[in-house]
Each structure stands twice: as structure tokens, then as C-alpha cells.
PDB file of C-alpha atoms in Angstrom:
ATOM      1  CA  MET A   1       0.000   0.000   0.000  1.00 96.00           C
ATOM      2  CA  LYS A   2       0.982   3.642  -0.407  1.00 97.00           C
ATOM      3  CA  ALA A   3       1.592   5.856   2.603  1.00 98.00           C
ATOM      4  CA  ILE A   4       3.176   9.197   3.409  1.00 98.00           C
ATOM      5  CA  ARG A   5       6.276   8.743   5.535  1.00 97.00           C
ATOM      6  CA  LEU A   6       8.468  11.321   7.257  1.00 96.00           C
ATOM      7  CA  ASP A   7      12.155  10.387   7.280  1.00 95.00           C
ATOM      8  CA  GLN A   8      13.377  13.288   9.433  1.00 95.00           C
ATOM      9  CA  PHE A   9      11.858  16.230  11.265  1.00 96.00           C
ATOM     10  CA  SER A  10      11.730  19.199   8.931  1.00 92.00           C
ATOM     11  CA  GLU A  11      10.809  22.838   8.541  1.00 90.00           C
ATOM     12  CA  VAL A  12       7.796  23.733   6.423  1.00 88.00           C
ATOM     13  CA  ASP A  13       9.877  24.769   3.408  1.00 89.00           C
ATOM     14  CA  THR A  14      11.575  21.340   3.217  1.00 92.00           C
ATOM     15  CA  PHE A  15       8.541  19.109   3.838  1.00 92.00           C
ATOM     16  CA  ALA A  16       8.453  18.203   0.139  1.00 90.00           C
ATOM     17  CA  THR A  17      11.856  16.538   0.559  1.00 93.00           C
ATOM     18  CA  HIS A  18      11.182  14.654   3.774  1.00 94.00           C
ATOM     19  CA  LEU A  19       7.481  13.723   3.405  1.00 95.00           C
ATOM     20  CA  THR A  20       7.252  11.224   0.553  1.00 95.00           C
ATOM     21  CA  VAL A  21       4.894   8.578  -0.792  1.00 96.00           C
ATOM     22  CA  GLN A  22       6.307   5.109  -0.132  1.00 97.00           C
ATOM     23  CA  GLU A  23       5.168   1.530  -0.658  1.00 97.00           C
ATOM     24  CA  ILE A  24       4.897  -0.293   2.681  1.00 97.00           C
ATOM     25  CA  PRO A  25       3.131  -3.467   3.931  1.00 97.00           C
ATOM     26  CA  GLU A  26      -0.494  -3.281   5.025  1.00 96.00           C
ATOM     27  CA  PRO A  27      -0.928  -3.055   8.813  1.00 96.00           C
ATOM     28  CA  ALA A  28      -1.590  -6.281  10.682  1.00 92.00           C
ATOM     29  CA  LEU A  29      -5.030  -6.526  12.274  1.00 94.00           C
ATOM     30  CA  GLU A  30      -4.962  -7.042  16.042  1.00 93.00           C
ATOM     31  CA  ALA A  31      -7.671  -7.692  18.635  1.00 93.00           C
ATOM     32  CA  GLY A  32     -10.250  -4.921  18.883  1.00 95.00           C
ATOM     33  CA  GLU A  33      -9.329  -3.423  15.507  1.00 97.00           C
ATOM     34  CA  VAL A  34     -10.867  -2.981  12.074  1.00 98.00           C
ATOM     35  CA  LEU A  35      -8.951  -2.648   8.815  1.00 98.00           C
ATOM     36  CA  ILE A  36      -9.914   0.476   6.866  1.00 98.00           C
ATOM     37  CA  ARG A  37      -9.568   1.452   3.216  1.00 98.00           C
ATOM     38  CA  THR A  38      -8.932   5.171   3.533  1.00 98.00           C
ATOM     39  CA  LEU A  39     -10.920   7.642   1.423  1.00 98.00           C
ATOM     40  CA  ALA A  40      -9.937  10.930   3.081  1.00 98.00           C
ATOM     41  CA  ALA A  41      -7.724  12.144   5.921  1.00 98.00           C
ATOM     42  CA  GLY A  42      -7.884  15.443   7.760  1.00 97.00           C
ATOM     43  CA  VAL A  43      -4.929  17.837   7.982  1.00 97.00           C
ATOM     44  CA  ASN A  44      -4.438  19.743  11.221  1.00 95.00           C
ATOM     45  CA  PRO A  45      -1.871  22.089  12.784  1.00 93.00           C
ATOM     46  CA  ILE A  46      -0.784  19.251  15.105  1.00 94.00           C
ATOM     47  CA  ASP A  47       0.225  17.241  12.022  1.00 96.00           C
ATOM     48  CA  TYR A  48       2.722  19.700  10.570  1.00 94.00           C
ATOM     49  CA  LYS A  49       3.947  20.711  14.046  1.00 94.00           C
ATOM     50  CA  THR A  50       4.669  17.073  14.869  1.00 96.00           C
ATOM     51  CA  CYS A  51       6.524  16.644  11.575  1.00 96.00           C
ATOM     52  CA  SER A  52       8.546  19.745  12.505  1.00 94.00           C
ATOM     53  CA  GLY A  53       9.686  18.107  15.744  1.00 95.00           C
ATOM     54  CA  GLY A  54       7.099  19.796  17.991  1.00 93.00           C
ATOM     55  CA  GLY A  55       3.433  18.956  18.495  1.00 92.00           C
ATOM     56  CA  ALA A  56       3.064  15.308  19.512  1.00 94.00           C
ATOM     57  CA  SER A  57       6.573  14.305  18.412  1.00 95.00           C
ATOM     58  CA  ALA A  58       7.464  13.167  21.946  1.00 94.00           C
ATOM     59  CA  PHE A  59       4.798  10.434  21.694  1.00 96.00           C
ATOM     60  CA  ILE A  60       5.465   8.917  18.262  1.00 95.00           C
ATOM     61  CA  GLY A  61       8.709   7.048  18.832  1.00 95.00           C
ATOM     62  CA  ASP A  62      11.403   6.597  16.228  1.00 95.00           C
ATOM     63  CA  LEU A  63      11.206   7.773  12.630  1.00 96.00           C
ATOM     64  CA  PRO A  64      10.070   7.055   9.961  1.00 97.00           C
ATOM     65  CA  PHE A  65       6.560   8.210  10.868  1.00 96.00           C
ATOM     66  CA  ILE A  66       3.241   8.130   9.012  1.00 98.00           C
ATOM     67  CA  PRO A  67       1.329  11.288  10.046  1.00 98.00           C
ATOM     68  CA  GLY A  68      -2.407  11.696  10.493  1.00 98.00           C
ATOM     69  CA  TRP A  69      -4.935  11.028  13.259  1.00 98.00           C
ATOM     70  CA  GLU A  70      -8.334  11.408  11.546  1.00 98.00           C
ATOM     71  CA  PHE A  71      -9.893   9.707   8.534  1.00 98.00           C
ATOM     72  CA  ALA A  72     -12.999   8.595   6.700  1.00 98.00           C
ATOM     73  CA  GLY A  73     -13.060   5.272   4.885  1.00 98.00           C
ATOM     74  CA  GLU A  74     -14.556   1.833   4.447  1.00 98.00           C
ATOM     75  CA  VAL A  75     -14.190  -1.253   6.624  1.00 98.00           C
ATOM     76  CA  ILE A  76     -12.338  -4.063   4.837  1.00 97.00           C
ATOM     77  CA  ALA A  77     -12.089  -6.563   7.678  1.00 96.00           C
ATOM     78  CA  CYS A  78     -12.792  -6.850  11.405  1.00 96.00           C
ATOM     79  CA  GLY A  79     -10.909  -8.526  14.215  1.00 92.00           C
ATOM     80  CA  SER A  80     -12.574 -11.680  15.498  1.00 88.00           C
ATOM     81  CA  ASP A  81     -13.635  -9.950  18.727  1.00 93.00           C
ATOM     82  CA  VAL A  82     -15.117  -6.866  17.047  1.00 94.00           C
ATOM     83  CA  THR A  83     -18.898  -6.414  17.043  1.00 92.00           C
ATOM     84  CA  GLY A  84     -20.985  -3.591  15.593  1.00 92.00           C
ATOM     85  CA  PHE A  85     -19.037  -3.192  12.339  1.00 96.00           C
ATOM     86  CA  ASP A  86     -18.973  -5.248   9.148  1.00 95.00           C
ATOM     87  CA  SER A  87     -16.980  -5.273   5.945  1.00 95.00           C
ATOM     88  CA  GLY A  88     -18.262  -2.524   3.647  1.00 97.00           C
ATOM     89  CA  ASP A  89     -19.351  -0.154   6.432  1.00 97.00           C
ATOM     90  CA  ALA A  90     -18.492   3.517   5.875  1.00 98.00           C
ATOM     91  CA  VAL A  91     -16.782   4.863   8.990  1.00 98.00           C
ATOM     92  CA  VAL A  92     -14.979   7.873  10.455  1.00 98.00           C
ATOM     93  CA  GLY A  93     -12.298   7.903  13.113  1.00 98.00           C
ATOM     94  CA  PHE A  94     -10.000   9.970  15.276  1.00 98.00           C
ATOM     95  CA  ILE A  95      -7.607   7.394  16.648  1.00 98.00           C
ATOM     96  CA  ARG A  96      -4.719   6.699  19.035  1.00 98.00           C
ATOM     97  CA  PHE A  97      -3.879  10.363  19.672  1.00 97.00           C
ATOM     98  CA  PRO A  98      -1.267  11.487  20.711  1.00 97.00           C
ATOM     99  CA  GLU A  99       0.544   8.253  19.794  1.00 97.00           C
ATOM    100  CA  ARG A 100       1.133   7.388  16.138  1.00 97.00           C
ATOM    101  CA  ALA A 101      -1.968   6.434  14.139  1.00 97.00           C
ATOM    102  CA  GLY A 102      -0.782   6.462  10.520  1.00 97.00           C
ATOM    103  CA  CYS A 103      -3.881   7.869   8.824  1.00 98.00           C
ATOM    104  CA  TYR A 104      -2.015   9.249   5.791  1.00 98.00           C
ATOM    105  CA  ALA A 105      -2.067   5.795   4.216  1.00 98.00           C
ATOM    106  CA  GLU A 106      -4.259   3.699   1.942  1.00 98.00           C
ATOM    107  CA  ARG A 107      -4.976   1.226   4.770  1.00 98.00           C
ATOM    108  CA  ILE A 108      -5.366   1.827   8.506  1.00 98.00           C
ATOM    109  CA  ALA A 109      -5.777  -0.561  11.442  1.00 98.00           C
ATOM    110  CA  ALA A 110      -8.131   1.366  13.733  1.00 98.00           C
ATOM    111  CA  PRO A 111      -9.431   0.631  17.261  1.00 97.00           C
ATOM    112  CA  ALA A 112     -13.121  -0.202  16.854  1.00 97.00           C
ATOM    113  CA  ASP A 113     -14.103   1.817  19.929  1.00 96.00           C
ATOM    114  CA  GLN A 114     -12.612   5.008  18.449  1.00 98.00           C
ATOM    115  CA  ILE A 115     -14.575   5.031  15.180  1.00 98.00           C
ATOM    116  CA  ALA A 116     -18.176   5.764  14.232  1.00 98.00           C
ATOM    117  CA  ARG A 117     -20.450   4.949  11.314  1.00 97.00           C
ATOM    118  CA  LEU A 118     -20.548   7.544   8.549  1.00 97.00           C
ATOM    119  CA  PRO A 119     -24.161   8.631   7.940  1.00 96.00           C
ATOM    120  CA  LYS A 120     -25.273   8.205   4.324  1.00 93.00           C
ATOM    121  CA  GLY A 121     -25.890  11.910   3.892  1.00 90.00           C
ATOM    122  CA  VAL A 122     -22.383  12.983   4.934  1.00 96.00           C
ATOM    123  CA  ALA A 123     -19.519  12.974   2.416  1.00 96.00           C
ATOM    124  CA  PRO A 124     -16.227  11.308   3.440  1.00 96.00           C
ATOM    125  CA  ILE A 125     -14.286  14.525   2.813  1.00 96.00           C
ATOM    126  CA  THR A 126     -16.605  16.432   5.153  1.00 96.00           C
ATOM    127  CA  ALA A 127     -16.422  13.753   7.833  1.00 96.00           C
ATOM    128  CA  ALA A 128     -12.637  13.428   7.645  1.00 96.00           C
ATOM    129  CA  GLY A 129     -12.365  17.127   8.467  1.00 94.00           C
ATOM    130  CA  ALA A 130     -14.783  16.923  11.390  1.00 95.00           C
ATOM    131  CA  ALA A 131     -13.229  14.384  13.714  1.00 96.00           C
ATOM    132  CA  LEU A 132     -10.215  15.995  15.429  1.00 96.00           C
ATOM    133  CA  ALA A 133     -11.468  19.588  15.300  1.00 96.00           C
ATOM    134  CA  GLY A 134     -15.027  18.601  16.172  1.00 97.00           C
ATOM    135  CA  LEU A 135     -14.002  16.522  19.178  1.00 98.00           C
ATOM    136  CA  THR A 136     -11.669  19.296  20.349  1.00 98.00           C
ATOM    137  CA  ALA A 137     -14.532  21.801  20.186  1.00 98.00           C
ATOM    138  CA  TRP A 138     -16.971  19.372  21.847  1.00 98.00           C
ATOM    139  CA  GLN A 139     -14.659  18.481  24.719  1.00 98.00           C
ATOM    140  CA  ALA A 140     -13.571  22.097  25.257  1.00 98.00           C
ATOM    141  CA  LEU A 141     -17.136  23.404  25.379  1.00 98.00           C
ATOM    142  CA  PHE A 142     -18.960  20.613  27.164  1.00 98.00           C
ATOM    143  CA  ASP A 143     -16.473  18.409  29.047  1.00 98.00           C
ATOM    144  CA  LYS A 144     -13.996  21.065  30.184  1.00 97.00           C
ATOM    145  CA  GLY A 145     -16.127  24.206  29.897  1.00 97.00           C
ATOM    146  CA  ASN A 146     -19.451  22.789  31.159  1.00 97.00           C
ATOM    147  CA  LEU A 147     -21.264  25.168  28.821  1.00 98.00           C
ATOM    148  CA  GLN A 148     -24.863  25.967  29.749  1.00 97.00           C
ATOM    149  CA  PRO A 149     -27.667  27.607  27.721  1.00 97.00           C
ATOM    150  CA  GLN A 150     -27.701  31.423  27.763  1.00 97.00           C
ATOM    151  CA  GLN A 151     -24.060  31.717  28.790  1.00 98.00           C
ATOM    152  CA  ARG A 152     -21.784  34.124  26.941  1.00 98.00           C
ATOM    153  CA  VAL A 153     -19.009  32.462  24.955  1.00 98.00           C
ATOM    154  CA  LEU A 154     -15.994  33.978  23.212  1.00 98.00           C
ATOM    155  CA  VAL A 155     -14.355  31.829  20.525  1.00 98.00           C
ATOM    156  CA  MET A 156     -10.923  33.146  19.542  1.00 98.00           C
ATOM    157  CA  ALA A 157      -9.677  32.187  16.057  1.00 96.00           C
ATOM    158  CA  ALA A 158     -13.296  31.422  15.288  1.00 96.00           C
ATOM    159  CA  ALA A 159     -12.849  30.897  11.541  1.00 94.00           C
ATOM    160  CA  GLY A 160     -10.305  28.097  11.965  1.00 93.00           C
ATOM    161  CA  GLY A 161     -10.836  24.349  12.061  1.00 93.00           C
ATOM    162  CA  VAL A 162     -11.743  24.092  15.745  1.00 96.00           C
ATOM    163  CA  GLY A 163     -13.145  27.602  15.996  1.00 96.00           C
ATOM    164  CA  HIS A 164     -15.831  27.384  13.307  1.00 96.00           C
ATOM    165  CA  LEU A 165     -17.148  24.159  14.835  1.00 97.00           C
ATOM    166  CA  ALA A 166     -17.013  25.560  18.380  1.00 98.00           C
ATOM    167  CA  VAL A 167     -19.136  28.522  17.243  1.00 98.00           C
ATOM    168  CA  GLN A 168     -21.822  26.228  15.881  1.00 97.00           C
ATOM    169  CA  LEU A 169     -21.814  23.803  18.806  1.00 98.00           C
ATOM    170  CA  ALA A 170     -22.078  26.656  21.306  1.00 98.00           C
ATOM    171  CA  LYS A 171     -25.076  28.060  19.410  1.00 97.00           C
ATOM    172  CA  TRP A 172     -26.611  24.568  19.266  1.00 96.00           C
ATOM    173  CA  LYS A 173     -26.327  24.497  23.063  1.00 96.00           C
ATOM    174  CA  GLY A 174     -28.156  27.837  23.296  1.00 97.00           C
ATOM    175  CA  ALA A 175     -25.247  30.154  24.154  1.00 98.00           C
ATOM    176  CA  HIS A 176     -24.626  33.743  23.073  1.00 98.00           C
ATOM    177  CA  VAL A 177     -21.505  33.504  20.894  1.00 98.00           C
ATOM    178  CA  VAL A 178     -18.914  36.118  19.971  1.00 98.00           C
ATOM    179  CA  GLY A 179     -16.121  35.132  17.588  1.00 98.00           C
ATOM    180  CA  THR A 180     -12.823  36.799  16.707  1.00 98.00           C
ATOM    181  CA  ALA A 181     -11.352  36.665  13.216  1.00 96.00           C
ATOM    182  CA  SER A 182     -10.031  38.939  10.489  1.00 95.00           C
ATOM    183  CA  PRO A 183     -12.750  41.145   8.898  1.00 96.00           C
ATOM    184  CA  ALA A 184     -12.715  39.028   5.724  1.00 95.00           C
ATOM    185  CA  ASN A 185     -14.165  36.156   7.766  1.00 95.00           C
ATOM    186  CA  HIS A 186     -16.878  38.065   9.612  1.00 97.00           C
ATOM    187  CA  ASP A 187     -19.722  37.341   7.197  1.00 97.00           C
ATOM    188  CA  HIS A 188     -18.770  33.672   7.284  1.00 95.00           C
ATOM    189  CA  LEU A 189     -18.922  33.610  11.089  1.00 96.00           C
ATOM    190  CA  LEU A 190     -22.274  35.360  11.156  1.00 97.00           C
ATOM    191  CA  ALA A 191     -23.621  32.824   8.674  1.00 96.00           C
ATOM    192  CA  LEU A 192     -22.446  30.029  10.998  1.00 96.00           C
ATOM    193  CA  GLY A 193     -24.436  31.542  13.858  1.00 95.00           C
ATOM    194  CA  CYS A 194     -22.104  33.970  15.618  1.00 97.00           C
ATOM    195  CA  ASP A 195     -24.105  36.675  17.394  1.00 98.00           C
ATOM    196  CA  GLN A 196     -21.203  39.041  16.813  1.00 97.00           C
ATOM    197  CA  ALA A 197     -17.930  38.817  14.891  1.00 98.00           C
ATOM    198  CA  ILE A 198     -15.068  41.044  16.049  1.00 97.00           C
ATOM    199  CA  ASP A 199     -11.693  41.842  14.501  1.00 96.00           C
ATOM    200  CA  TYR A 200      -9.143  39.974  16.624  1.00 94.00           C
ATOM    201  CA  ARG A 201      -7.056  43.181  16.797  1.00 94.00           C
ATOM    202  CA  ASP A 202      -9.928  45.325  18.182  1.00 95.00           C
ATOM    203  CA  GLU A 203      -9.364  45.136  21.939  1.00 94.00           C
ATOM    204  CA  LEU A 204     -11.903  47.867  22.735  1.00 96.00           C
ATOM    205  CA  ALA A 205     -14.685  46.035  20.898  1.00 96.00           C
ATOM    206  CA  LEU A 206     -13.864  42.859  22.818  1.00 96.00           C
ATOM    207  CA  GLU A 207     -13.860  44.692  26.142  1.00 96.00           C
ATOM    208  CA  ALA A 208     -17.305  46.079  25.322  1.00 96.00           C
ATOM    209  CA  GLN A 209     -18.658  42.524  25.026  1.00 95.00           C
ATOM    210  CA  ALA A 210     -17.107  41.259  28.264  1.00 95.00           C
ATOM    211  CA  PRO A 211     -17.464  39.515  30.632  1.00 98.00           C
ATOM    212  CA  PHE A 212     -17.653  36.017  29.155  1.00 98.00           C
ATOM    213  CA  ASP A 213     -18.632  32.850  30.997  1.00 98.00           C
ATOM    214  CA  LEU A 214     -16.472  30.711  28.722  1.00 98.00           C
ATOM    215  CA  ILE A 215     -13.572  31.553  26.419  1.00 98.00           C
ATOM    216  CA  ILE A 216     -12.198  29.103  23.865  1.00 98.00           C
ATOM    217  CA  ASP A 217      -8.641  30.326  23.286  1.00 98.00           C
ATOM    218  CA  GLY A 218      -7.411  29.016  19.967  1.00 95.00           C
ATOM    219  CA  VAL A 219      -4.447  31.399  19.848  1.00 95.00           C
ATOM    220  CA  GLY A 220      -2.560  31.112  23.144  1.00 95.00           C
ATOM    221  CA  GLY A 221       0.495  33.119  24.160  1.00 96.00           C
ATOM    222  CA  GLU A 222       0.065  36.830  24.844  1.00 96.00           C
ATOM    223  CA  THR A 223      -3.328  36.832  23.132  1.00 96.00           C
ATOM    224  CA  GLY A 224      -4.567  34.130  25.490  1.00 96.00           C
ATOM    225  CA  ILE A 225      -3.144  35.973  28.490  1.00 97.00           C
ATOM    226  CA  LYS A 226      -4.873  39.222  27.471  1.00 97.00           C
ATOM    227  CA  ALA A 227      -8.176  37.350  27.137  1.00 97.00           C
ATOM    228  CA  ILE A 228      -8.159  36.566  30.863  1.00 98.00           C
ATOM    229  CA  ALA A 229      -9.289  40.149  31.514  1.00 97.00           C
ATOM    230  CA  LEU A 230     -12.438  39.412  29.474  1.00 98.00           C
ATOM    231  CA  LEU A 231     -13.394  36.439  31.650  1.00 98.00           C
ATOM    232  CA  ALA A 232     -16.134  36.638  34.284  1.00 98.00           C
ATOM    233  CA  ALA A 233     -14.976  36.057  37.845  1.00 97.00           C
ATOM    234  CA  THR A 234     -16.627  32.611  37.840  1.00 96.00           C
ATOM    235  CA  GLY A 235     -15.853  31.884  34.184  1.00 98.00           C
ATOM    236  CA  THR A 236     -13.459  29.443  32.532  1.00 98.00           C
ATOM    237  CA  LEU A 237     -10.903  29.883  29.762  1.00 98.00           C
ATOM    238  CA  ILE A 238      -9.945  26.772  27.802  1.00 98.00           C
ATOM    239  CA  THR A 239      -6.587  27.266  26.079  1.00 98.00           C
ATOM    240  CA  LEU A 240      -5.932  24.990  23.105  1.00 96.00           C
ATOM    241  CA  PRO A 241      -2.258  25.562  22.099  1.00 93.00           C
ATOM    242  CA  SER A 242      -0.175  23.235  24.277  1.00 90.00           C
ATOM    243  CA  VAL A 243       3.080  25.143  23.781  1.00 91.00           C
ATOM    244  CA  THR A 244       1.815  28.193  25.747  1.00 95.00           C
ATOM    245  CA  LYS A 245      -0.712  26.564  28.072  1.00 96.00           C
ATOM    246  CA  ASP A 246       1.452  26.876  31.199  1.00 97.00           C
ATOM    247  CA  GLN A 247       1.911  30.617  30.668  1.00 97.00           C
ATOM    248  CA  VAL A 248      -1.823  31.206  30.166  1.00 98.00           C
ATOM    249  CA  ILE A 249      -2.795  29.099  33.176  1.00 98.00           C
ATOM    250  CA  ALA A 250      -0.246  30.836  35.426  1.00 98.00           C
ATOM    251  CA  ALA A 251      -1.485  34.263  34.330  1.00 97.00           C
ATOM    252  CA  ALA A 252      -5.079  33.278  35.104  1.00 98.00           C
ATOM    253  CA  GLU A 253      -4.147  31.962  38.547  1.00 97.00           C
ATOM    254  CA  LYS A 254      -2.400  35.246  39.286  1.00 97.00           C
ATOM    255  CA  GLU A 255      -5.694  37.035  38.587  1.00 96.00           C
ATOM    256  CA  GLY A 256      -7.709  34.559  40.653  1.00 97.00           C
ATOM    257  CA  LYS A 257      -9.382  33.161  37.535  1.00 98.00           C
ATOM    258  CA  LYS A 258      -9.710  29.706  35.995  1.00 98.00           C
ATOM    259  CA  ALA A 259      -7.894  28.578  32.865  1.00 98.00           C
ATOM    260  CA  LEU A 260      -7.623  24.949  31.783  1.00 98.00           C
ATOM    261  CA  PRO A 261      -5.603  23.128  29.111  1.00 97.00           C
ATOM    262  CA  ILE A 262      -7.049  20.461  26.858  1.00 97.00           C
ATOM    263  CA  ARG A 263      -5.706  17.473  24.997  1.00 96.00           C
ATOM    264  CA  VAL A 264      -8.401  16.082  22.734  1.00 97.00           C
ATOM    265  CA  GLU A 265      -9.168  12.393  23.308  1.00 97.00           C
ATOM    266  CA  PRO A 266     -10.550   9.823  20.854  1.00 98.00           C
ATOM    267  CA  ASN A 267     -14.197   9.107  21.637  1.00 97.00           C
ATOM    268  CA  GLY A 268     -16.363   7.053  19.300  1.00 96.00           C
ATOM    269  CA  GLN A 269     -19.638   8.022  21.006  1.00 96.00           C
ATOM    270  CA  GLN A 270     -18.970  11.754  20.848  1.00 97.00           C
ATOM    271  CA  LEU A 271     -17.872  11.380  17.243  1.00 97.00           C
ATOM    272  CA  ALA A 272     -21.166   9.669  16.404  1.00 97.00           C
ATOM    273  CA  GLU A 273     -23.019  12.586  18.035  1.00 96.00           C
ATOM    274  CA  LEU A 274     -21.043  15.096  15.944  1.00 97.00           C
ATOM    275  CA  LEU A 275     -21.806  13.172  12.754  1.00 97.00           C
ATOM    276  CA  ALA A 276     -25.504  13.119  13.652  1.00 96.00           C
ATOM    277  CA  ARG A 277     -25.439  16.912  13.990  1.00 96.00           C
ATOM    278  CA  ILE A 278     -23.809  17.153  10.550  1.00 96.00           C
ATOM    279  CA  GLU A 279     -26.329  14.773   9.005  1.00 96.00           C
ATOM    280  CA  GLN A 280     -29.194  16.833  10.429  1.00 95.00           C
ATOM    281  CA  GLN A 281     -27.574  20.025   9.071  1.00 93.00           C
ATOM    282  CA  GLU A 282     -27.154  21.484  12.547  1.00 94.00           C
ATOM    283  CA  LEU A 283     -23.384  21.570  12.037  1.00 95.00           C
ATOM    284  CA  THR A 284     -21.459  22.567   8.913  1.00 95.00           C
ATOM    285  CA  VAL A 285     -17.846  21.626   8.265  1.00 96.00           C
ATOM    286  CA  THR A 286     -16.087  24.208   6.112  1.00 94.00           C
ATOM    287  CA  VAL A 287     -13.524  22.510   3.868  1.00 95.00           C
ATOM    288  CA  ALA A 288     -11.069  25.129   2.674  1.00 93.00           C
ATOM    289  CA  GLU A 289      -9.142  22.911   0.274  1.00 95.00           C
ATOM    290  CA  THR A 290      -8.509  19.292  -0.674  1.00 97.00           C
ATOM    291  CA  TYR A 291      -5.219  17.805  -1.881  1.00 97.00           C
ATOM    292  CA  PRO A 292      -4.296  14.356  -3.161  1.00 97.00           C
ATOM    293  CA  LEU A 293      -2.204  12.296  -0.749  1.00 96.00           C
ATOM    294  CA  ALA A 294       1.030  12.963  -2.666  1.00 95.00           C
ATOM    295  CA  GLU A 295       0.620  16.730  -2.154  1.00 96.00           C
ATOM    296  CA  VAL A 296       0.703  16.607   1.637  1.00 96.00           C
ATOM    297  CA  ALA A 297       3.608  19.098   1.709  1.00 95.00           C
ATOM    298  CA  ARG A 298       1.395  21.699  -0.002  1.00 95.00           C
ATOM    299  CA  ALA A 299      -1.390  20.981   2.478  1.00 96.00           C
ATOM    300  CA  PHE A 300       1.002  21.464   5.405  1.00 95.00           C
ATOM    301  CA  THR A 301       2.255  24.733   3.920  1.00 94.00           C
ATOM    302  CA  GLN A 302      -1.304  26.051   3.771  1.00 93.00           C
ATOM    303  CA  ILE A 303      -2.127  25.001   7.324  1.00 91.00           C
ATOM    304  CA  ALA A 304       1.110  26.538   8.615  1.00 90.00           C
ATOM    305  CA  THR A 305      -0.006  30.027   7.524  1.00 89.00           C
ATOM    306  CA  GLY A 306      -2.424  30.060  10.456  1.00 85.00           C
ATOM    307  CA  HIS A 307      -5.094  31.700   8.300  1.00 85.00           C
ATOM    308  CA  THR A 308      -6.992  28.738   6.857  1.00 88.00           C
ATOM    309  CA  ARG A 309     -10.771  29.104   6.918  1.00 89.00           C
ATOM    310  CA  GLY A 310     -12.061  25.737   8.132  1.00 90.00           C
ATOM    311  CA  LYS A 311     -10.335  22.462   7.307  1.00 95.00           C
ATOM    312  CA  VAL A 312      -7.856  21.020   4.809  1.00 96.00           C
ATOM    313  CA  VAL A 313      -8.361  17.402   3.746  1.00 97.00           C
ATOM    314  CA  LEU A 314      -6.273  14.836   1.841  1.00 98.00           C
ATOM    315  CA  THR A 315      -8.076  12.565  -0.624  1.00 97.00           C
ATOM    316  CA  LEU A 316      -7.248   8.904  -1.312  1.00 93.00           C
ATOM    317  CA  GLY A 317      -9.123   7.019  -4.038  1.00 73.00           C
ATOM    318  CA  SER A 318     -12.689   7.595  -5.169  1.00 57.00           C
TER     319      SER A 318
END
């Protein structure tokens, strides 16, 4: 089978040299797993950061490494102890994170408890872009943030992969949602359900909307630290970027406020709930661009700009 393999950690401008399509054996099927024929695989900031030597690189072991943690595809075979899935089933998964999962490949051995059936009305490309970002948004809002109806929510970097899904899920829950993004993305955010879209550079406009019961910080660093001032005394800030989480949390503690980190976890049941929301058109996944598997370096270059609207997805087969 064909797979993308990284032979050494690399900067974005040399990914084309070190991320190549190679022929490798199909994965062996172990207990509790299903073998998948991959149709699409999502591209996320964690993917290129890991291939740069950051991100989840501490968890993946020795190189070479097949990137990718989310996919949509078709079941080819099931382990003898697997129930609930059959050959031919269309499925979606976010698997094994933060350890290596190898989703940028034509075949994947996936834990059966970390996948969900793909509803007939949802395209594989859409679903492949929903898993990691959708579960991050879900767990940040509901598991970590304990979001309740009528609360005020600020989503920072609201036009991005996680952000645009967090906006919609917060509205689905009945919250009042404010999103930050560049002005070019404001109409898009309003169409997704944002009650107000604010230029991320307009600190006065943000202050006028404060305080917020919940802040989803998709930026981190100094921007995340400044957002603490916008948080209600009893509110919670969930900071997504792991590289600056300690700084943001320490700054919140200094102000007597609550900030929490998050590491998204595979969850087949939550994934099924997200897919149901997509099928019922209560949740829209914005796919910014698709690339064939061999053009993963181009996909990483786009994601690395930090200004992608929605998701980037790799395609494999028809």
C-alpha cells in the first residue's frame, strides 16, 4: 500500500523533501481493531507541528513516521472480537492520539471503539475534516467548559478548524456567541451563527462585550493571556495551544481566575453525536481545500499560515 512517511523532522519549506509517498506493507489486524480502506484524511496544525519536531513528536517514537490522526473510509475486515461493524461499512475515526496512528495511508488498522459509522448523507471529505477539530470543540465546550444555555461564549480564532465548529456547537447548546477573526471572515462567522464577529485586533470592541462565561482560546500566548481580563470572575478559559498553556494558566491563577488546558481524546460516542449533527444540518464543516495524498507538503504549507478558513483534507481514491 501507499503511505506518506516522514524520514526526518523538517521545517515547512523542506517538507516536500522529507514527506514522501512510499510503498509499505499493510498493517496487521490485532484484537479490537478494524482494517480500513482510507478515502480521506484530515490535515491539522498538530500534524505539521509534529513533523517539525514539535506537536506530539514526543509520543510517536522513532522515525520514519506516518502522520495523520483522523480519517474517513470503508471497513475491509474486522478482528474476530469486534462487534458492531462489518466489511463494507463507511466509517470515520479519530484514533490513538497522541501516539502514532498512521492515517495518511491507503490502509489503517483502527481501534473499533474510536470510530463511528458515517451517515449516508455525509460525504467522506466532510467527515474526515470533522473528527479531530469537532471533538476538540466538543470536549472544550462541554467536558472542560461545562457550557450551559444562555451563557456568553468567546471563541478566539473562530474561523479556523476548531473555531468554526465551536461557534456552531455553542449556538446549538443555546449560548450567546462572539467570535474573533479577520474582517474578511466576519460574514462567514455570522452565517455560521455567531451573534457578533469582532476583529481579533480590536481590543476595545472585545472589552465592550465582556465579561464572558467561557472563552475558547485558539491562539494562546500573549493573546490568550490578554483574554483573561475578558473572563467573568466565575468563568473558565480553555486554552488549546499546548506550547503556551502553562503561561496562560499561570497568568489566570495570578488574577484569581480559571484557565484549563485540553488534549483532545478519541471518543467514538462523541464522534457519532457530531456526525448526527452534521447529518441533520445542525453543524457545517467548512472545507477550505482538498489535496491528493502525494501533495501533503502543499497541504502542510497552507495550514502553517495560520489563516486557513475551516479544514484542509487529503483525498485517497474515489
